[in-house]
Coordinates of C-alpha atoms in Angstrom, one line a residue:
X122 CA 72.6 292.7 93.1
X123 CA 70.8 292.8 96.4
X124 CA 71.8 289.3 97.3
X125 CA 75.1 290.1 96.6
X126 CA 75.3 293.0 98.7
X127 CA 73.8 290.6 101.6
X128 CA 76.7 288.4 101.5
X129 CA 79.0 291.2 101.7
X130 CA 76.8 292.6 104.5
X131 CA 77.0 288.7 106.0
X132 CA 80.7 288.7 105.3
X133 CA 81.8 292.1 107.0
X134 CA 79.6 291.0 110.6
X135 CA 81.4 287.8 110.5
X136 CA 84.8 289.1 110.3
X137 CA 84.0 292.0 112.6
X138 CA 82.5 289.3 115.0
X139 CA 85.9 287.5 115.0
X140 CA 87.7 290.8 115.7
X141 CA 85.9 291.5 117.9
X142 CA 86.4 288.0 119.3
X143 CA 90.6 287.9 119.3
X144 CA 91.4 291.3 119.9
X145 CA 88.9 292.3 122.9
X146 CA 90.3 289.3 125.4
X147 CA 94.0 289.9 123.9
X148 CA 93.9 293.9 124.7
X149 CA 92.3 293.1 128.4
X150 CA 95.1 290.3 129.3
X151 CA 97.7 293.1 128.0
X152 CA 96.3 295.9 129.5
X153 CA 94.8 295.0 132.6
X154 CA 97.2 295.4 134.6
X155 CA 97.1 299.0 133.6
X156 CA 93.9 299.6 133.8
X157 CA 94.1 297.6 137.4
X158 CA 96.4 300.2 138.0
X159 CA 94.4 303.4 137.3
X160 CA 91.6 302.1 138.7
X161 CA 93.0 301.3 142.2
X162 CA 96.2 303.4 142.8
X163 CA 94.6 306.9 142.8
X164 CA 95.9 307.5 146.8
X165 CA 93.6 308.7 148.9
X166 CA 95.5 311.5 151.4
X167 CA 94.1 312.5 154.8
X168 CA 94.2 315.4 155.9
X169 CA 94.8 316.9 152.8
X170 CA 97.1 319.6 152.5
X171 CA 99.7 318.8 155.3
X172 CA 102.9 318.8 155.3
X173 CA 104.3 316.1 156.9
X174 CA 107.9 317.6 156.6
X175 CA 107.3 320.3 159.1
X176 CA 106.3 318.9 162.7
X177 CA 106.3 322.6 164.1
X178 CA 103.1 323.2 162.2
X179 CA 101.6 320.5 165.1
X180 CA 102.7 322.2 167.9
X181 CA 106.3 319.6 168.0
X182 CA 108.8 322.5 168.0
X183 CA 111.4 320.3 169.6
X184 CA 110.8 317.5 166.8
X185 CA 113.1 316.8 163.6
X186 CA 111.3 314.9 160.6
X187 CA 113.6 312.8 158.6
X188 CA 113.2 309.8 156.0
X189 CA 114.3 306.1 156.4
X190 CA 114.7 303.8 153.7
X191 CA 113.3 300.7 155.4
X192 CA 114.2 298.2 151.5
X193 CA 114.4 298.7 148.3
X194 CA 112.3 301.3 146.9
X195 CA 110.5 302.2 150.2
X196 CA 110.8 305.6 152.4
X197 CA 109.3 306.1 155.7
X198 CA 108.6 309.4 157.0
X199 CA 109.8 309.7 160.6
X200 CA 109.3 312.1 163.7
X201 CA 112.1 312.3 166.5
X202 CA 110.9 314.4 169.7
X203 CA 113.3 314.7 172.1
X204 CA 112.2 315.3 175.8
X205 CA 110.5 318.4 176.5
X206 CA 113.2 319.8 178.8
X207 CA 115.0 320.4 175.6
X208 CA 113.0 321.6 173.7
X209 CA 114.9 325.2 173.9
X210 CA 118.4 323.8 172.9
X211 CA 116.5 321.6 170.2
X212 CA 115.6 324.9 168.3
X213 CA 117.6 324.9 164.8
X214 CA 119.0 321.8 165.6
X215 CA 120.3 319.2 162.4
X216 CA 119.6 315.9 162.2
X217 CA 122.7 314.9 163.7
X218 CA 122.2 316.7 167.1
X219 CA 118.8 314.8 167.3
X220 CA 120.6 311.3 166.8
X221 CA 123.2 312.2 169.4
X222 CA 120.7 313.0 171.7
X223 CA 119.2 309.3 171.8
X224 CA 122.2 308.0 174.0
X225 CA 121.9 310.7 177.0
X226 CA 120.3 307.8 178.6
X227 CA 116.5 309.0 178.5
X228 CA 114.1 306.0 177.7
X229 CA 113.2 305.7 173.8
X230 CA 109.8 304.9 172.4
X231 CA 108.6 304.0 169.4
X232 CA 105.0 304.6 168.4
X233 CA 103.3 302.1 166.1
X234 CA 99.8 304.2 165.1
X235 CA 97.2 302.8 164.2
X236 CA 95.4 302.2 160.6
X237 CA 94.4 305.2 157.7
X238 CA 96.0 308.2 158.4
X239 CA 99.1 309.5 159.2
X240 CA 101.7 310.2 162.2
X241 CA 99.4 314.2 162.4
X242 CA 97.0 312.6 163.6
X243 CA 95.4 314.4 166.6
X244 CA 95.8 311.4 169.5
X245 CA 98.9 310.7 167.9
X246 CA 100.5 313.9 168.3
X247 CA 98.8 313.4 171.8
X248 CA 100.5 310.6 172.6
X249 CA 104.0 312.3 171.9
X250 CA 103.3 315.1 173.5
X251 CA 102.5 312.7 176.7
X252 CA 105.8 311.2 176.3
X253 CA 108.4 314.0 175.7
X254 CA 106.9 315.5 178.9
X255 CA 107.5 312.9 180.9
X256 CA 111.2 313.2 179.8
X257 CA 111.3 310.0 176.5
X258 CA 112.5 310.3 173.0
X259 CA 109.6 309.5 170.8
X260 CA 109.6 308.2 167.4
X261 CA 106.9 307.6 165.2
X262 CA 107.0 306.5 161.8
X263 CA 104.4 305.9 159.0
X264 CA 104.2 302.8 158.0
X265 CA 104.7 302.2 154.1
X266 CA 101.4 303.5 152.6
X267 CA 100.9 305.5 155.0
X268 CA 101.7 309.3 155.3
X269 CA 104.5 310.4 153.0
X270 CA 105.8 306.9 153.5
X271 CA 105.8 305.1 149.7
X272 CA 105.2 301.9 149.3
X273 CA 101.8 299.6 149.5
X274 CA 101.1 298.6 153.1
X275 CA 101.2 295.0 153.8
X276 CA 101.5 292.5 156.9
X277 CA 105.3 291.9 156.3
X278 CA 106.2 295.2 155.1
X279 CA 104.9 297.3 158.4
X280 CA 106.8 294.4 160.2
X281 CA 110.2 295.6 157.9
X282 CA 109.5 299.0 158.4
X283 CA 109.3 298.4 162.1
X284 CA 112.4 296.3 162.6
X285 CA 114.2 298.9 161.2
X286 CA 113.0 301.9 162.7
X287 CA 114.2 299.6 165.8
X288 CA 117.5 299.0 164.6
X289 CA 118.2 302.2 163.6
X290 CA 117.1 302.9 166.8
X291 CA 119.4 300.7 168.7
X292 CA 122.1 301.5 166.8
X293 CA 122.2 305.1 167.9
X294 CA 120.9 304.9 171.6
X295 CA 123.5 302.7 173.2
X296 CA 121.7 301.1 176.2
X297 CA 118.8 303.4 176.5
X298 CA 115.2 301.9 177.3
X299 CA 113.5 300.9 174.1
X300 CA 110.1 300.5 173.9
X301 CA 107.0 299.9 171.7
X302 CA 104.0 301.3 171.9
X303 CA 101.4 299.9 169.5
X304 CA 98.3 301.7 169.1
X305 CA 95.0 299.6 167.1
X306 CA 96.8 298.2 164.1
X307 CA 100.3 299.1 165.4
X308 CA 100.0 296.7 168.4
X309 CA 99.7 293.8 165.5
X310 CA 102.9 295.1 164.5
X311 CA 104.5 295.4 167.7
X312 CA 103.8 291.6 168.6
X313 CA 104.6 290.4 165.0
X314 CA 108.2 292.6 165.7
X315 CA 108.7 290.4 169.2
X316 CA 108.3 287.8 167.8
X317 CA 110.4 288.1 164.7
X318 CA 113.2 289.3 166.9
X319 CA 113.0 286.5 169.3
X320 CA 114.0 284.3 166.2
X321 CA 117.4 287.0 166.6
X322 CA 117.4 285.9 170.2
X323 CA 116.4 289.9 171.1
X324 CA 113.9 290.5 173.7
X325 CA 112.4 293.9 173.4
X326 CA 112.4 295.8 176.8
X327 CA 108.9 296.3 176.9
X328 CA 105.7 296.8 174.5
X329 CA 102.5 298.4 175.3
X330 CA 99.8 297.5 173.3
X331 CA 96.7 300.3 173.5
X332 CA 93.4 298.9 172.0
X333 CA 94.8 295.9 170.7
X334 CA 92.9 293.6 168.9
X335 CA 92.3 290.0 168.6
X336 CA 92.1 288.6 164.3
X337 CA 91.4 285.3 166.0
X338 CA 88.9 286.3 168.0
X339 CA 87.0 288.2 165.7
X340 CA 88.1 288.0 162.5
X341 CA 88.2 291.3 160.2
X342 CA 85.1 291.2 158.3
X343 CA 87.3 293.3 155.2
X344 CA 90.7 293.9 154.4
X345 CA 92.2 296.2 156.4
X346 CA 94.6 298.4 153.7
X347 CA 91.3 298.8 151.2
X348 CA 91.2 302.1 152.7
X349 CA 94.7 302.4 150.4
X350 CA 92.7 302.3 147.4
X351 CA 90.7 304.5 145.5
X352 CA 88.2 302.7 143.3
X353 CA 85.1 303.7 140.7
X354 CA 81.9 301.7 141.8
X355 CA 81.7 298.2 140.4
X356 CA 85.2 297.6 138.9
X357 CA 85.6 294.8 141.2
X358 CA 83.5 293.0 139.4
X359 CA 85.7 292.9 136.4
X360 CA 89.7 293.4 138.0
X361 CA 90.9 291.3 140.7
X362 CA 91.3 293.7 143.9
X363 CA 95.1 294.4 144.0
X364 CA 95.0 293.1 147.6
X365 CA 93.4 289.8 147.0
X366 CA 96.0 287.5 147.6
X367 CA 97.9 290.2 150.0
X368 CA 96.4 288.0 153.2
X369 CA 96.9 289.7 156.4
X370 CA 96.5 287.7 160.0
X371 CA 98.4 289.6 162.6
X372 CA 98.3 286.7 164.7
X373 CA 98.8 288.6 168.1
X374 CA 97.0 285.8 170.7
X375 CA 99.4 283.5 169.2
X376 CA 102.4 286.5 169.2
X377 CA 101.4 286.5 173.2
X378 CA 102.2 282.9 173.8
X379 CA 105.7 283.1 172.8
X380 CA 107.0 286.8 173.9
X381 CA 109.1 287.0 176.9
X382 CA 108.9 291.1 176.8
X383 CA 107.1 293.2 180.1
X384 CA 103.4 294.1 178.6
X385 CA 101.4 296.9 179.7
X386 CA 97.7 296.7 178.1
X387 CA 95.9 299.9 178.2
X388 CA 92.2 299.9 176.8
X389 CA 88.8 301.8 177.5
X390 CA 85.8 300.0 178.6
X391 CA 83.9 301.9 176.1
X392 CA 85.8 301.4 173.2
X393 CA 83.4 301.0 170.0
X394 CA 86.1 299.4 167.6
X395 CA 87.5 296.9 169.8
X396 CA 85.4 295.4 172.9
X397 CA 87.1 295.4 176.6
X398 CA 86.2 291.6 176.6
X399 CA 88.5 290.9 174.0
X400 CA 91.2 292.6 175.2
X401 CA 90.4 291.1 178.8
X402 CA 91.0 288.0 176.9
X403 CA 94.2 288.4 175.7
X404 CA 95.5 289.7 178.7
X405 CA 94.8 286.3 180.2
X406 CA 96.8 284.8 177.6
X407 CA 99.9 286.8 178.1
X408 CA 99.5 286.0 181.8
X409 CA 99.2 282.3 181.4
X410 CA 102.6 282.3 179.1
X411 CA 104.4 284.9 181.4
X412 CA 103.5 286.5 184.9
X413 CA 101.9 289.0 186.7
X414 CA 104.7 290.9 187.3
X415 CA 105.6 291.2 183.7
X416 CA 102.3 291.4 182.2
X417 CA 99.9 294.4 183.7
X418 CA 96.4 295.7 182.3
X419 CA 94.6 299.1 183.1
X420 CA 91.7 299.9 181.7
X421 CA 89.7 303.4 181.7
X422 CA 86.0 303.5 183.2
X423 CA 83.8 303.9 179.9
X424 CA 81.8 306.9 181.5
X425 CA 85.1 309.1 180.3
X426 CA 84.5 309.1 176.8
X427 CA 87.9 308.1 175.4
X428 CA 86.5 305.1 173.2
X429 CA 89.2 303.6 170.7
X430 CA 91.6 307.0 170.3
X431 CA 91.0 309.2 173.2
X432 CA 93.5 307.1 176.4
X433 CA 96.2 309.8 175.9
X434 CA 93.6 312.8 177.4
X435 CA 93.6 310.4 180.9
X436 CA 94.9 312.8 183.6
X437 CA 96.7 309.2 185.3
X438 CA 97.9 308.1 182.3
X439 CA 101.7 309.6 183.1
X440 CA 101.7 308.2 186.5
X441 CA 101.0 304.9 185.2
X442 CA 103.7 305.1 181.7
X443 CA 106.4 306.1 184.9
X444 CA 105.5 303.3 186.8
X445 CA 106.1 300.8 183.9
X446 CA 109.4 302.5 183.2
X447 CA 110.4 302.2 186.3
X448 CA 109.9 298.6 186.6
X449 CA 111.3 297.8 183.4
X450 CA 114.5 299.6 184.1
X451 CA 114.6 298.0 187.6
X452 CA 114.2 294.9 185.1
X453 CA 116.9 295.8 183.3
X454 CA 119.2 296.1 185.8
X455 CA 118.9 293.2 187.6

């Protein structure tokens, strides 16, 4: 009796063993993608609790939010500020009124921001506030991924959502000034934009490119859109990281040697993220492939305090934004 019940013992582990054996890799090849899913897509939001949808609450009471569709399936959330002068007749305005606006002529930038966050951030709002005083437009999307923008944020897609911001763009300002201003990040995605509309034969009217960095210099010791993630310690051990094969270069020295738009670089000397060097470097590229009149560099004495965020606080930082204006509409019309 008690051998028998051994083999049925014996019997049961074996066939548990090969249950065990089928079933365990079958469920995680079906279900890993799920459980990828779970795991990683949990969004991280910050700051929390703001709403995008209302500018005003940032002080921008002369700014409209609205939504593009940039492809398929993605939305970008999108600030319009119109100069500062009109900010009185702006009050209850509809989305129409701001797009009529960008063809009275005034100068029209678009602000690439940098990485994580969103288009609240303090230096951002900074920056616009900067602009609209001197008398631009200003728009500033988030990228996909970002904000209240949908979408995962990849090389190529910031470079969609930014060609079409710009088209959109050009499509409603007639022969207004357009230009980019790329912050960290952003000025990745300002060259990458040059350069993919060069292949349209379109040469942007200018691009300023504040604490811009060089991937070939100093290559990005992680991925940049992990922040995107949200993740429980040690599952990359056992799921492949969503953003694995999602390579990103930005290759902006190499952007450098083939645009043919005015450049104004704009960097502090004691910037933490990106060193002056670097940007020194770049600078000297863009000079070599253009000139001195159409490529310019200012940097900030470190002793100020504005490391990687902080230019827009610079007292001469309008002066100098008027001067490069001025020479590319001079540009322009000649």
């Amino acid at each position: 009796m008690s051998v028998f019940r051994s083999r049925w013992w014996w019997k049961r582990c074996l066939l548990a063993l090969v249950v065990v054996l089928i079933l365990v890799p079958f469920s995680l090849s079906v279900f890993q993608g799920l459980i990828q899913h779970f795991v990683y897509t949990y969004r991280m939001r910050v700051p929390f609790f703001v709403d995008l949808s209302q500018p005003a609450d940032f002080s921008l009471n002369h700014t409209i939010n609205m939504y593009f569709t940039s492809e398929e399936g993605i939305s970008l959330g999108v600030w319009h500020t119109v100069p500062e002068s009109q900010w009185k007749e702006a009050q209850g305005k509809d989305l129409a009124w701001y797009q009529n606006t960008l063809s009275n002529g005034k100068p029209v930038f678009i602000y690439l921001h940098g990485n994580t966050g969103n288009r609240a951030a303090t230096h951002r709002v900074g920056v616009v506030k900067v602009l609209s005083a001197l008398g631009y437009h200003v728009l500033v999307p988030d990228y996909r991924g970002f904000g209240d923008s949908s979408g995962e944020p990849t090389e190529a897609g910031l470079t969609t959502d930014a060609l079409y911001v710009y088209n959109w763009v050009k499509t409603h300002c007639g022969d207004s000034l357009v230009v980019f201003w790329g912050h960290s990040l952003g000025t990745g995605v300002s060259t990458n934009l040059a350069v993919k509309l060069l292949e349209q034969d379109v040469v942007l009217d200018g691009v300023i490119l504040e604490g811009t960095f060089n991937s070939a210099a100093r290559k990005m010791t992680e991925h940049c859109f992990t922040w995107y993630y949200w993740k429980f310690p040690g599952t990359g051990y056992f799921f492949p990281e969503p953003w694995a094969e999602n390579e990103v270069v930005f290759p902006s020295e190499e952007n450098l040697k083939k645009m043919k738009s005015p450049i104004l670089f704009l960097h502090s000397e004691d910037d933490h993220l990106v060193p002056i060097r670097i940007v020194e470097k770049m600078y000297e590229v863009a000079m070599r492939y253009q000139n001195a009149e159409r490529v310019k560099m200012v940097s900030f004495d470190g002793s100020l305090g504005y490391l990687h965020n902080g230019l827009y606080r610079d007292p001469h930082l309008p002066d100098i934004l008027q001067k490069f204006v001025l020479s590319l509409q001079r540009g322009k019309g000649d």
